[in-house]
GROMACS .gro file of C-alpha atoms in nm:
model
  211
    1UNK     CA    1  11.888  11.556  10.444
    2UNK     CA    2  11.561  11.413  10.541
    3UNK     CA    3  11.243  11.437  10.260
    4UNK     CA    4  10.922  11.486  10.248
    5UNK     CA    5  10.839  11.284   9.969
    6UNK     CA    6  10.690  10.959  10.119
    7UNK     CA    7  10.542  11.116  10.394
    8UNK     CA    8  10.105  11.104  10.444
    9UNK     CA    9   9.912  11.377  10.405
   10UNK     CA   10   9.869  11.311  10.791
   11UNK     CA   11  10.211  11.292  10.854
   12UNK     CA   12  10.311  11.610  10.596
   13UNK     CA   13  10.072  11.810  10.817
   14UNK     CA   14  10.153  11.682  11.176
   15UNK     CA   15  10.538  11.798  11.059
   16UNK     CA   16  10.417  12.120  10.956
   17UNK     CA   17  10.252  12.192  11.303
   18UNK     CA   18  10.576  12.093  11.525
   19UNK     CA   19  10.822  12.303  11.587
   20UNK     CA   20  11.042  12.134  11.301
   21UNK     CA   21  11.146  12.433  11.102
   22UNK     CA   22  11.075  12.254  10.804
   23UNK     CA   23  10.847  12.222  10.608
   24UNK     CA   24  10.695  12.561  10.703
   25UNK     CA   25  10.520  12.806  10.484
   26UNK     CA   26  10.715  12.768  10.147
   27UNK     CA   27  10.646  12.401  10.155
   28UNK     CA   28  10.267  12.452  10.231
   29UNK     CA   29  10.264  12.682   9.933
   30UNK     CA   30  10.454  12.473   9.701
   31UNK     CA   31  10.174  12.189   9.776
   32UNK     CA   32   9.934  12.398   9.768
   33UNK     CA   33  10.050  12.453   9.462
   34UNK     CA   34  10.099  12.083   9.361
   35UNK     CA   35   9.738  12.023   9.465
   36UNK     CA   36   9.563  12.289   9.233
   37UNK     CA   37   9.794  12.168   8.906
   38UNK     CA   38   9.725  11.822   9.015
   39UNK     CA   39   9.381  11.922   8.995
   40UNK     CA   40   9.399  12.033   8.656
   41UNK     CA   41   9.559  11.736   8.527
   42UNK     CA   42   9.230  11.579   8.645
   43UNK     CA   43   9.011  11.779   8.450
   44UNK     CA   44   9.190  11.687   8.161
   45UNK     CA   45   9.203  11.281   8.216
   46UNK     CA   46   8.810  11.338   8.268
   47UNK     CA   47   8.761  11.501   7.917
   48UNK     CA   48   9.004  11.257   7.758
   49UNK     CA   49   8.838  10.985   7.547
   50UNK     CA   50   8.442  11.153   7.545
   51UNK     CA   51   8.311  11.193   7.224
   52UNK     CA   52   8.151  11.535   7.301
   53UNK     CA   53   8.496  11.641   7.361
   54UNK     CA   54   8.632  11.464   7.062
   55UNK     CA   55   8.803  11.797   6.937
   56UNK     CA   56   8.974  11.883   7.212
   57UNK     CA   57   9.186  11.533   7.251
   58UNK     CA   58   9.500  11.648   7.157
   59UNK     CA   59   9.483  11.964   7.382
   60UNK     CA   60   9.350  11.737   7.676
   61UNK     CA   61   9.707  11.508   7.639
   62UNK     CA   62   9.922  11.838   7.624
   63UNK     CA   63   9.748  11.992   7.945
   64UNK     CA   64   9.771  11.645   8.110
   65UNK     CA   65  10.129  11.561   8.076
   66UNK     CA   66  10.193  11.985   8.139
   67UNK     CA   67  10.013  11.984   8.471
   68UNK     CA   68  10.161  11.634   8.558
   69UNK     CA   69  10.485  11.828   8.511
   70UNK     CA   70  10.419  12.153   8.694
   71UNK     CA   71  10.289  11.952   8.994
   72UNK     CA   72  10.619  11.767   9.016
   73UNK     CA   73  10.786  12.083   8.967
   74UNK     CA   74  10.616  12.206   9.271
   75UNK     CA   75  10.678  11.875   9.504
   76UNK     CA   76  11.046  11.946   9.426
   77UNK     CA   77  10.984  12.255   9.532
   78UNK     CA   78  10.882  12.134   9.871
   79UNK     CA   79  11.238  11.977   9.934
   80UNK     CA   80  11.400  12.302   9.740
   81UNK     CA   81  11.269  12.498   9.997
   82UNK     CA   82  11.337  12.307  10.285
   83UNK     CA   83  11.734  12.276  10.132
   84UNK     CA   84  11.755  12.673  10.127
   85UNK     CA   85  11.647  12.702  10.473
   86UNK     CA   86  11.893  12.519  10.663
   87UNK     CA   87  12.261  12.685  10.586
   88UNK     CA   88  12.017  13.029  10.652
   89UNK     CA   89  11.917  12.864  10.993
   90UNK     CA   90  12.293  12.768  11.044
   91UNK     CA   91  12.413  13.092  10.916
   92UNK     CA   92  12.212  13.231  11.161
   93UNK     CA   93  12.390  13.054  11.436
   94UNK     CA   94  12.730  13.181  11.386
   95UNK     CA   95  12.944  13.377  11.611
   96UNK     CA   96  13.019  13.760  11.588
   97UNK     CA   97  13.233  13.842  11.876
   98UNK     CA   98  13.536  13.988  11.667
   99UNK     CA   99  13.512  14.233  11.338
  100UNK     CA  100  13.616  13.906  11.115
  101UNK     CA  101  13.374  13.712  11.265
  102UNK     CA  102  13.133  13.948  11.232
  103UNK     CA  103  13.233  14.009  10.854
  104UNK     CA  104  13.224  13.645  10.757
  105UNK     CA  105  12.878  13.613  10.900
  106UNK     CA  106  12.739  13.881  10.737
  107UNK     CA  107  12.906  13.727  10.402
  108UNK     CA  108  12.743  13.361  10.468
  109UNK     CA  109  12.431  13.536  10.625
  110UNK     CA  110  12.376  13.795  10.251
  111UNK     CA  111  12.432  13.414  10.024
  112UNK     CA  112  12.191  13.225  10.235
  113UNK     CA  113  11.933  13.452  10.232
  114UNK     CA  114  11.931  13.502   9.842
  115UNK     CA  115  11.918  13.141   9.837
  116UNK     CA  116  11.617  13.109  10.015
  117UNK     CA  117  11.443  13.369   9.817
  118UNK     CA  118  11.508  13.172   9.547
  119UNK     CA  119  11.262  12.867   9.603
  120UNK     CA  120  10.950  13.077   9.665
  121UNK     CA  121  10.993  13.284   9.343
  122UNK     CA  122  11.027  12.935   9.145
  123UNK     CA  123  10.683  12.863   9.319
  124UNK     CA  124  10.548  13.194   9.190
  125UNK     CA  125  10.632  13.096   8.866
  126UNK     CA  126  10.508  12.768   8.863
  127UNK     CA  127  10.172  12.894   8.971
  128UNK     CA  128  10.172  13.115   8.705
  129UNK     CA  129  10.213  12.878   8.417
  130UNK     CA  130   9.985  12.645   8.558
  131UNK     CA  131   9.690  12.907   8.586
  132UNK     CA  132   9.779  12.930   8.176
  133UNK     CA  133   9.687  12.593   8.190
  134UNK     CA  134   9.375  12.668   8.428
  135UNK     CA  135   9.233  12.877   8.219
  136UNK     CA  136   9.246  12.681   7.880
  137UNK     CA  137   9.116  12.370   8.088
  138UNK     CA  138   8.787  12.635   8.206
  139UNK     CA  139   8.737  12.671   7.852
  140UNK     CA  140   8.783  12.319   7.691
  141UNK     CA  141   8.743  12.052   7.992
  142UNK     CA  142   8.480  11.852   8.081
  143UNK     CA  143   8.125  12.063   8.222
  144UNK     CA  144   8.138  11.774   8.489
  145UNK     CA  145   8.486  11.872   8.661
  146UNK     CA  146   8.451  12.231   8.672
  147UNK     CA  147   8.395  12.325   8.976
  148UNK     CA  148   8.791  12.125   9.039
  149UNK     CA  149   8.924  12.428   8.781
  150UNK     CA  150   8.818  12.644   9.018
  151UNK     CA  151   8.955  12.487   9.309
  152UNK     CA  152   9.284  12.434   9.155
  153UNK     CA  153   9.287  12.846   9.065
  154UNK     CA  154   9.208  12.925   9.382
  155UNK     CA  155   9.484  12.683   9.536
  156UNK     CA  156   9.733  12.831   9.292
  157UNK     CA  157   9.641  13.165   9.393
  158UNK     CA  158   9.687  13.061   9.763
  159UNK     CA  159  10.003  12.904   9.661
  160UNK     CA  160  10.170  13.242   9.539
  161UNK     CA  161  10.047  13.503   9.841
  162UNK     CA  162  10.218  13.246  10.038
  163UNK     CA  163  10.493  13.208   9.867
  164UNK     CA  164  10.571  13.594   9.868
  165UNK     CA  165  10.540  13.642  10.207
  166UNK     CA  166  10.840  13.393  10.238
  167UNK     CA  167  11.059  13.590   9.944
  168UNK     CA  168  11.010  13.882  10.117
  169UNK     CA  169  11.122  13.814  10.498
  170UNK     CA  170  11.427  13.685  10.321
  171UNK     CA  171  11.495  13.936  10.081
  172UNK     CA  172  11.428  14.249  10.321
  173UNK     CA  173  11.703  14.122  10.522
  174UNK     CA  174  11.921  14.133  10.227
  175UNK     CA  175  12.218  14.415  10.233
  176UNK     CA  176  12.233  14.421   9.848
  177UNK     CA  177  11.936  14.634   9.800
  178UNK     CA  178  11.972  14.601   9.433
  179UNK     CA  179  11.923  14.263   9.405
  180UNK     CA  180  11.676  14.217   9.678
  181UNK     CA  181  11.459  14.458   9.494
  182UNK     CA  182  11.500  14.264   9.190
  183UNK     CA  183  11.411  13.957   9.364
  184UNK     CA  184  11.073  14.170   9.513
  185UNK     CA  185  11.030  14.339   9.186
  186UNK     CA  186  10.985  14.017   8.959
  187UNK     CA  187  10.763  13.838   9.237
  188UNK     CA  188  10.517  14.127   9.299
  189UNK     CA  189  10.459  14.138   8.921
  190UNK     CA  190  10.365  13.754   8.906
  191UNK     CA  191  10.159  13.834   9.209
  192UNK     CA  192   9.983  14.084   9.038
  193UNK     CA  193   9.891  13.921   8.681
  194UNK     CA  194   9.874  13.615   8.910
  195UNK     CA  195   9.596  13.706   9.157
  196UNK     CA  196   9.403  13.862   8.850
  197UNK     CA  197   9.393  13.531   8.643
  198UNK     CA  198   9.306  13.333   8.928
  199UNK     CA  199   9.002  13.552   9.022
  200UNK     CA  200   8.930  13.535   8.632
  201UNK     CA  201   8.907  13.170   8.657
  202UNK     CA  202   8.753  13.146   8.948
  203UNK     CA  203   8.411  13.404   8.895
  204UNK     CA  204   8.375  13.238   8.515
  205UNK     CA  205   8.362  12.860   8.687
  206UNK     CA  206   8.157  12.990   8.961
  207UNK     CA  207   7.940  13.188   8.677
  208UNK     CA  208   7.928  12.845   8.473
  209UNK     CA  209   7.822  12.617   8.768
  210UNK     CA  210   7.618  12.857   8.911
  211UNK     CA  211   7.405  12.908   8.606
   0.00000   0.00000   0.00000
C-alpha cells in the first residue's frame, strides 16, 4: 500500500485536497499532532546546554527523546489510519442481493469499522501524553521558545477534536452498541481532560509572553 512518508509538505497537502480518500481527516490530525510534539521537542533542544537552564538538563534530554517518540508515534499514525480505511471502503463495496450476502457484509462491514475507530483513539492518546510533556516544557523550557509551547498545545488540541470526529462516524455505525460506546466513552474522556490542559497551556504561555 502506498505511504505517505516521503511525501512534501506540498505534496502531503495537494493529496489531502484530491479526491484520494486517503489521507483525509485522521491523517491531518495525526500530523497535526506530529507537528505540535515536534514542536516540543524543539523547546527542549533550545534549553539544552544553557547555563541558566543548567538544572533542568536532564529533564530537557527526557522530554526530547519523549516528544521525538510521540511525534513518530503520530506519523505512524498517519499510515495506521490510512490502513484501517481501505478494507472499510472495500467492505463498503460488497454485494447484498441475497440474505447470506447480506449477512457476510454486515459481518466484514461491523470488523472494519472497529478497526478504523481504532487509529483515531491512538491519536487521542498520543495527544494526551504529549500535552504532559507540554506542560512540563511551559514550566522548565527556554523563555525564548515559548510562544512554540503554545503552538504545539494548541496543535495537539486540534489534533484530538479531529480525531474524534473520525471515531465517531465509525463507531455510530457500529451494531455492537456496547463496544461502540466503549470506544466513544474512552475518547470523549481524553477529549475532555484533553481540551482543558491544552487551554491551560495555552492562556499561561500567552499570560507569560504577553507580560
Amino acid at each position: 500500500m502506498e505511504t505517505f512518508e516521503n511525501l512534501t509538505c506540498r505534496d502531503f497537502c495537494d493529496r489531502l485536497s484530491s479526491s484520494a480518500p486517503t489521507p483525509g481527516g485522521g491523517g491531518a490530525s495525526a500530523l497535526a499532532g506530529a507537528l505540535g510534539a515536534a514542536l516540543g521537542g524543539m523547546v527542549a533542544s533550545l534549553t539544552l546546554g544553557k547555563k541558566k537552564y543548567a538544572q533542568v538538563q536532564q529533564d530537557m534530554e527526557r522530554l526530547s527523546a519523549c516528544t521525538k517518540a510521540l511525534s513518530d508515534r503520530f506519523l505512524e499514525l498517519v499510515e495506521e489510519d490510512a490502513r484501517a480505511f481501505s478494507p472499510l471502503a472495500e467492505a463498503y463495496r460488497l454485494p447484498k442481493e441475497t440474505p447470506e450476502e447480506q449477512a457476510h457484509k454486515a459481518r466484514v462491514m461491523e470488523q472494519a469499522l472497529y478497526q478504523a475507530s481504532l487509529p483515531p483513539l491512538e491519536m487521542m492518546r498520543t495527544a494526551r501524553q504529549t500535552l504532559d510533556l507540554l506542560e512540563e516544557l511551559a514550566q522548565k523550557g527556554s523563555a525564548l521558545a515559548l510562544s512554540d509551547v503554545g503552538v504545539g498545545a494548541a496543535l495537539c488540541r486540534g489534533a484530538m477534536q479531529g480525531a474524534i470526529l473520525n471515531l465517531i462516524i465509525n463507531a455510530s455505525s457500529m451494531t455492537d452498541r456496547k463496544r461502540a460506546e466503549e470506544l466513544e466513552a474512552e475518547a470523549r474522556g481524553l477529549l475532555q481532560e484533553g481540551l482543558k490542559k491544552a487551554d491551560e497551556i495555552y492562556a499561561r504561555v500567552e499570560e507569560k509572553i504577553g507580560g
